[in-house]
mmCIF file of C-alpha atoms in Angstrom:
data_model
loop_
_atom_site.group_PDB
_atom_site.id
_atom_site.type_symbol
_atom_site.label_atom_id
_atom_site.label_comp_id
_atom_site.label_asym_id
_atom_site.label_seq_id
_atom_site.Cartn_x
_atom_site.Cartn_y
_atom_site.Cartn_z
ATOM 1 C CA MET A 1 -16.292 -26.820 -101.363
ATOM 2 C CA THR A 2 -16.181 -25.293 -97.894
ATOM 3 C CA ALA A 3 -13.274 -26.246 -95.635
ATOM 4 C CA LYS A 4 -14.168 -28.110 -92.466
ATOM 5 C CA VAL A 5 -14.027 -25.929 -89.368
ATOM 6 C CA ASP A 6 -12.792 -27.458 -86.117
ATOM 7 C CA PRO A 7 -15.695 -27.270 -83.622
ATOM 8 C CA ILE A 8 -13.252 -26.440 -80.811
ATOM 9 C CA PRO A 9 -10.866 -23.644 -81.859
ATOM 10 C CA GLU A 10 -7.154 -24.347 -81.724
ATOM 11 C CA GLY A 11 -5.707 -23.743 -78.271
ATOM 12 C CA MET A 12 -9.073 -23.875 -76.513
ATOM 13 C CA HIS A 13 -10.297 -26.491 -74.048
ATOM 14 C CA SER A 14 -13.786 -27.951 -73.715
ATOM 15 C CA VAL A 15 -14.574 -25.725 -70.714
ATOM 16 C CA THR A 16 -13.448 -22.097 -70.678
ATOM 17 C CA PRO A 17 -14.278 -19.618 -67.901
ATOM 18 C CA HIS A 18 -15.984 -16.421 -69.084
ATOM 19 C CA LEU A 19 -15.847 -13.737 -66.396
ATOM 20 C CA VAL A 20 -18.029 -10.662 -66.057
ATOM 21 C CA VAL A 21 -15.899 -7.875 -64.599
ATOM 22 C CA ASP A 22 -16.555 -4.306 -63.515
ATOM 23 C CA GLY A 23 -13.471 -2.929 -65.264
ATOM 24 C CA ALA A 24 -12.377 -5.641 -67.715
ATOM 25 C CA ALA A 25 -9.426 -3.612 -69.057
ATOM 26 C CA ASP A 26 -8.109 -3.191 -65.503
ATOM 27 C CA ALA A 27 -8.708 -6.904 -64.857
ATOM 28 C CA ILE A 28 -6.540 -7.789 -67.860
ATOM 29 C CA GLU A 29 -3.671 -5.746 -66.405
ATOM 30 C CA PHE A 30 -4.182 -7.351 -62.981
ATOM 31 C CA TYR A 31 -4.148 -10.885 -64.447
ATOM 32 C CA LYS A 32 -0.912 -10.052 -66.288
ATOM 33 C CA LYS A 33 0.746 -9.005 -63.022
ATOM 34 C CA ALA A 34 -0.819 -11.621 -60.752
ATOM 35 C CA PHE A 35 -0.795 -14.719 -62.953
ATOM 36 C CA LYS A 36 1.575 -13.844 -65.840
ATOM 37 C CA ALA A 37 -1.388 -13.796 -68.223
ATOM 38 C CA THR A 38 -0.927 -12.848 -71.837
ATOM 39 C CA GLU A 39 -3.612 -10.880 -73.625
ATOM 40 C CA CYS A 40 -5.130 -12.724 -76.583
ATOM 41 C CA ALA A 41 -8.066 -10.537 -77.629
ATOM 42 C CA ARG A 42 -9.741 -7.247 -76.816
ATOM 43 C CA ILE A 43 -12.880 -5.941 -78.522
ATOM 44 C CA PRO A 44 -14.073 -2.576 -77.204
ATOM 45 C CA GLY A 45 -17.654 -1.443 -77.667
ATOM 46 C CA GLN A 46 -18.667 2.049 -78.686
ATOM 47 C CA ASN A 47 -18.920 3.146 -75.048
ATOM 48 C CA GLY A 48 -15.353 2.004 -74.249
ATOM 49 C CA ARG A 49 -16.422 -1.070 -72.284
ATOM 50 C CA LEU A 50 -15.053 -4.371 -73.521
ATOM 51 C CA ILE A 51 -17.629 -6.547 -75.232
ATOM 52 C CA HIS A 52 -15.113 -9.398 -75.405
ATOM 53 C CA ALA A 53 -11.586 -10.061 -74.244
ATOM 54 C CA ALA A 54 -9.424 -13.073 -73.559
ATOM 55 C CA VAL A 55 -6.234 -13.770 -71.671
ATOM 56 C CA ARG A 56 -4.134 -16.893 -71.503
ATOM 57 C CA ILE A 57 -2.934 -18.161 -68.131
ATOM 58 C CA GLY A 58 -0.599 -21.106 -68.559
ATOM 59 C CA ASP A 59 -2.215 -23.317 -71.186
ATOM 60 C CA SER A 60 -5.774 -22.054 -70.586
ATOM 61 C CA THR A 61 -7.851 -19.205 -71.925
ATOM 62 C CA VAL A 62 -10.030 -17.051 -69.685
ATOM 63 C CA MET A 63 -12.588 -14.896 -71.495
ATOM 64 C CA LEU A 64 -13.868 -11.716 -69.922
ATOM 65 C CA VAL A 65 -16.281 -8.923 -70.599
ATOM 66 C CA ASP A 66 -17.278 -5.696 -68.890
ATOM 67 C CA GLU A 67 -20.507 -5.546 -66.940
ATOM 68 C CA PHE A 68 -23.636 -4.801 -68.957
ATOM 69 C CA PRO A 69 -26.347 -4.535 -66.257
ATOM 70 C CA ASP A 70 -29.028 -3.681 -68.821
ATOM 71 C CA PHE A 71 -28.547 -7.212 -70.168
ATOM 72 C CA GLY A 72 -28.338 -8.866 -66.735
ATOM 73 C CA SER A 73 -24.569 -9.217 -66.963
ATOM 74 C CA VAL A 74 -22.949 -8.183 -63.670
ATOM 75 C CA GLY A 75 -19.824 -9.190 -61.789
ATOM 76 C CA PRO A 76 -19.395 -10.701 -58.327
ATOM 77 C CA LYS A 77 -19.194 -7.367 -56.493
ATOM 78 C CA LYS A 78 -22.719 -6.476 -57.602
ATOM 79 C CA LEU A 79 -23.818 -9.945 -56.478
ATOM 80 C CA ASN A 80 -22.102 -9.569 -53.080
ATOM 81 C CA GLY A 81 -19.612 -12.311 -53.895
ATOM 82 C CA SER A 82 -19.140 -15.286 -56.144
ATOM 83 C CA PRO A 83 -19.995 -18.948 -55.600
ATOM 84 C CA VAL A 84 -17.348 -19.871 -58.190
ATOM 85 C CA THR A 85 -13.629 -20.443 -57.618
ATOM 86 C CA LEU A 86 -11.206 -20.467 -60.541
ATOM 87 C CA HIS A 87 -8.509 -23.068 -59.871
ATOM 88 C CA ILE A 88 -5.032 -22.751 -61.365
ATOM 89 C CA TYR A 89 -2.080 -25.106 -61.138
ATOM 90 C CA VAL A 90 1.316 -23.415 -61.153
ATOM 91 C CA PRO A 91 4.910 -24.561 -60.589
ATOM 92 C CA ASP A 92 5.181 -22.628 -57.289
ATOM 93 C CA ALA A 93 1.939 -21.881 -55.424
ATOM 94 C CA ASP A 94 3.662 -19.773 -52.773
ATOM 95 C CA ALA A 95 5.382 -17.535 -55.338
ATOM 96 C CA THR A 96 2.222 -17.107 -57.425
ATOM 97 C CA TYR A 97 0.180 -16.409 -54.291
ATOM 98 C CA ALA A 98 2.673 -13.698 -53.233
ATOM 99 C CA GLN A 99 2.674 -12.289 -56.772
ATOM 100 C CA ALA A 100 -1.144 -12.090 -56.769
ATOM 101 C CA ILE A 101 -1.163 -10.330 -53.381
ATOM 102 C CA ALA A 102 1.493 -7.867 -54.591
ATOM 103 C CA ALA A 103 -0.635 -7.186 -57.691
ATOM 104 C CA GLY A 104 -3.658 -6.250 -55.533
ATOM 105 C CA ALA A 105 -5.463 -9.481 -54.620
ATOM 106 C CA THR A 106 -6.657 -9.988 -51.056
ATOM 107 C CA GLU A 107 -5.791 -12.997 -48.968
ATOM 108 C CA LYS A 108 -8.558 -15.537 -48.550
ATOM 109 C CA MET A 109 -6.495 -18.570 -47.487
ATOM 110 C CA PRO A 110 -2.690 -18.631 -47.309
ATOM 111 C CA PRO A 111 -0.926 -21.531 -49.041
ATOM 112 C CA ALA A 112 -0.708 -24.730 -47.011
ATOM 113 C CA ASP A 113 -0.003 -28.395 -47.640
ATOM 114 C CA MET A 114 -3.368 -30.050 -48.170
ATOM 115 C CA PHE A 115 -4.490 -33.603 -47.511
ATOM 116 C CA TRP A 116 -5.079 -34.331 -51.217
ATOM 117 C CA GLY A 117 -1.420 -33.730 -52.133
ATOM 118 C CA ASP A 118 -1.424 -30.085 -53.249
ATOM 119 C CA ARG A 119 0.156 -26.944 -51.855
ATOM 120 C CA TYR A 120 -2.981 -24.764 -52.000
ATOM 121 C CA GLY A 121 -4.143 -21.238 -51.193
ATOM 122 C CA GLN A 122 -6.866 -18.787 -52.253
ATOM 123 C CA VAL A 123 -7.037 -15.098 -53.128
ATOM 124 C CA THR A 124 -9.844 -12.778 -54.169
ATOM 125 C CA ASP A 125 -8.957 -10.543 -57.080
ATOM 126 C CA PRO A 126 -9.810 -6.813 -56.977
ATOM 127 C CA PHE A 127 -12.898 -7.516 -59.091
ATOM 128 C CA GLY A 128 -14.425 -10.068 -56.696
ATOM 129 C CA HIS A 129 -13.408 -13.330 -58.381
ATOM 130 C CA ILE A 130 -11.936 -16.070 -56.173
ATOM 131 C CA TRP A 131 -8.819 -17.891 -57.373
ATOM 132 C CA SER A 132 -7.347 -21.023 -55.864
ATOM 133 C CA ILE A 133 -3.643 -21.431 -56.545
ATOM 134 C CA ALA A 134 -2.099 -24.889 -56.304
ATOM 135 C CA THR A 135 1.037 -26.881 -56.930
ATOM 136 C CA HIS A 136 0.661 -30.650 -56.945
ATOM 137 C CA THR A 137 3.275 -32.029 -54.560
ATOM 138 C CA LYS A 138 2.312 -35.653 -53.930
ATOM 139 C CA ASP A 139 0.384 -38.345 -55.789
ATOM 140 C CA MET A 140 -2.001 -40.066 -53.387
ATOM 141 C CA THR A 141 -4.518 -42.881 -53.540
ATOM 142 C CA PRO A 142 -8.106 -42.161 -52.455
ATOM 143 C CA GLU A 143 -7.425 -44.168 -49.293
ATOM 144 C CA GLU A 144 -4.334 -42.078 -48.477
ATOM 145 C CA MET A 145 -6.321 -38.872 -49.051
ATOM 146 C CA ASN A 146 -9.105 -40.074 -46.782
ATOM 147 C CA GLU A 147 -6.654 -40.923 -43.990
ATOM 148 C CA ALA A 148 -4.809 -37.610 -44.406
ATOM 149 C CA MET A 149 -8.144 -35.737 -44.342
ATOM 150 C CA LYS A 150 -9.069 -37.388 -41.033
ATOM 151 C CA GLN A 151 -5.762 -36.224 -39.576
ATOM 152 C CA GLN A 152 -5.854 -32.714 -41.026
ATOM 153 C CA MET A 153 -9.596 -32.099 -40.568
ATOM 154 C CA PRO A 154 -10.920 -34.464 -37.882
ATOM 155 C CA ASP A 155 -14.334 -32.733 -37.731
ATOM 156 C CA CYS A 156 -15.017 -33.355 -41.449
ATOM 157 C CA GLY A 157 -14.431 -37.110 -41.641
#
């Protein structure tokens, strides 16, 4: 009799980002420095490019692979940017933001207290992926958020 296999592997979540990166091995080293990632897997292809890799940031896995343009797999730099932002919650958004900048990320939006109750900022990693970095600082009702938004961003309400 065959043992039952869990349809979601241990330690994985229902949704897992899978990034295409021009320089996946370098991206792994960047994520270690910027976000204290730990490497979980690395499978190199015959040409030296990674055909699969995974890192763990906090309690989440991020998969990544090198670009393979012949198969339509390219990263955000080849696409002139990314419409996707990877959001991470950390104990100290300011410290993680500074750590990411020191590791080579570029500033997109410095950390600030946001109307929804998070300390929040954004960086772009050296490979073109956008990361939002947040620390939840205040629990708020939808009504409180709406009122705070009107005060913080009067042109959006």
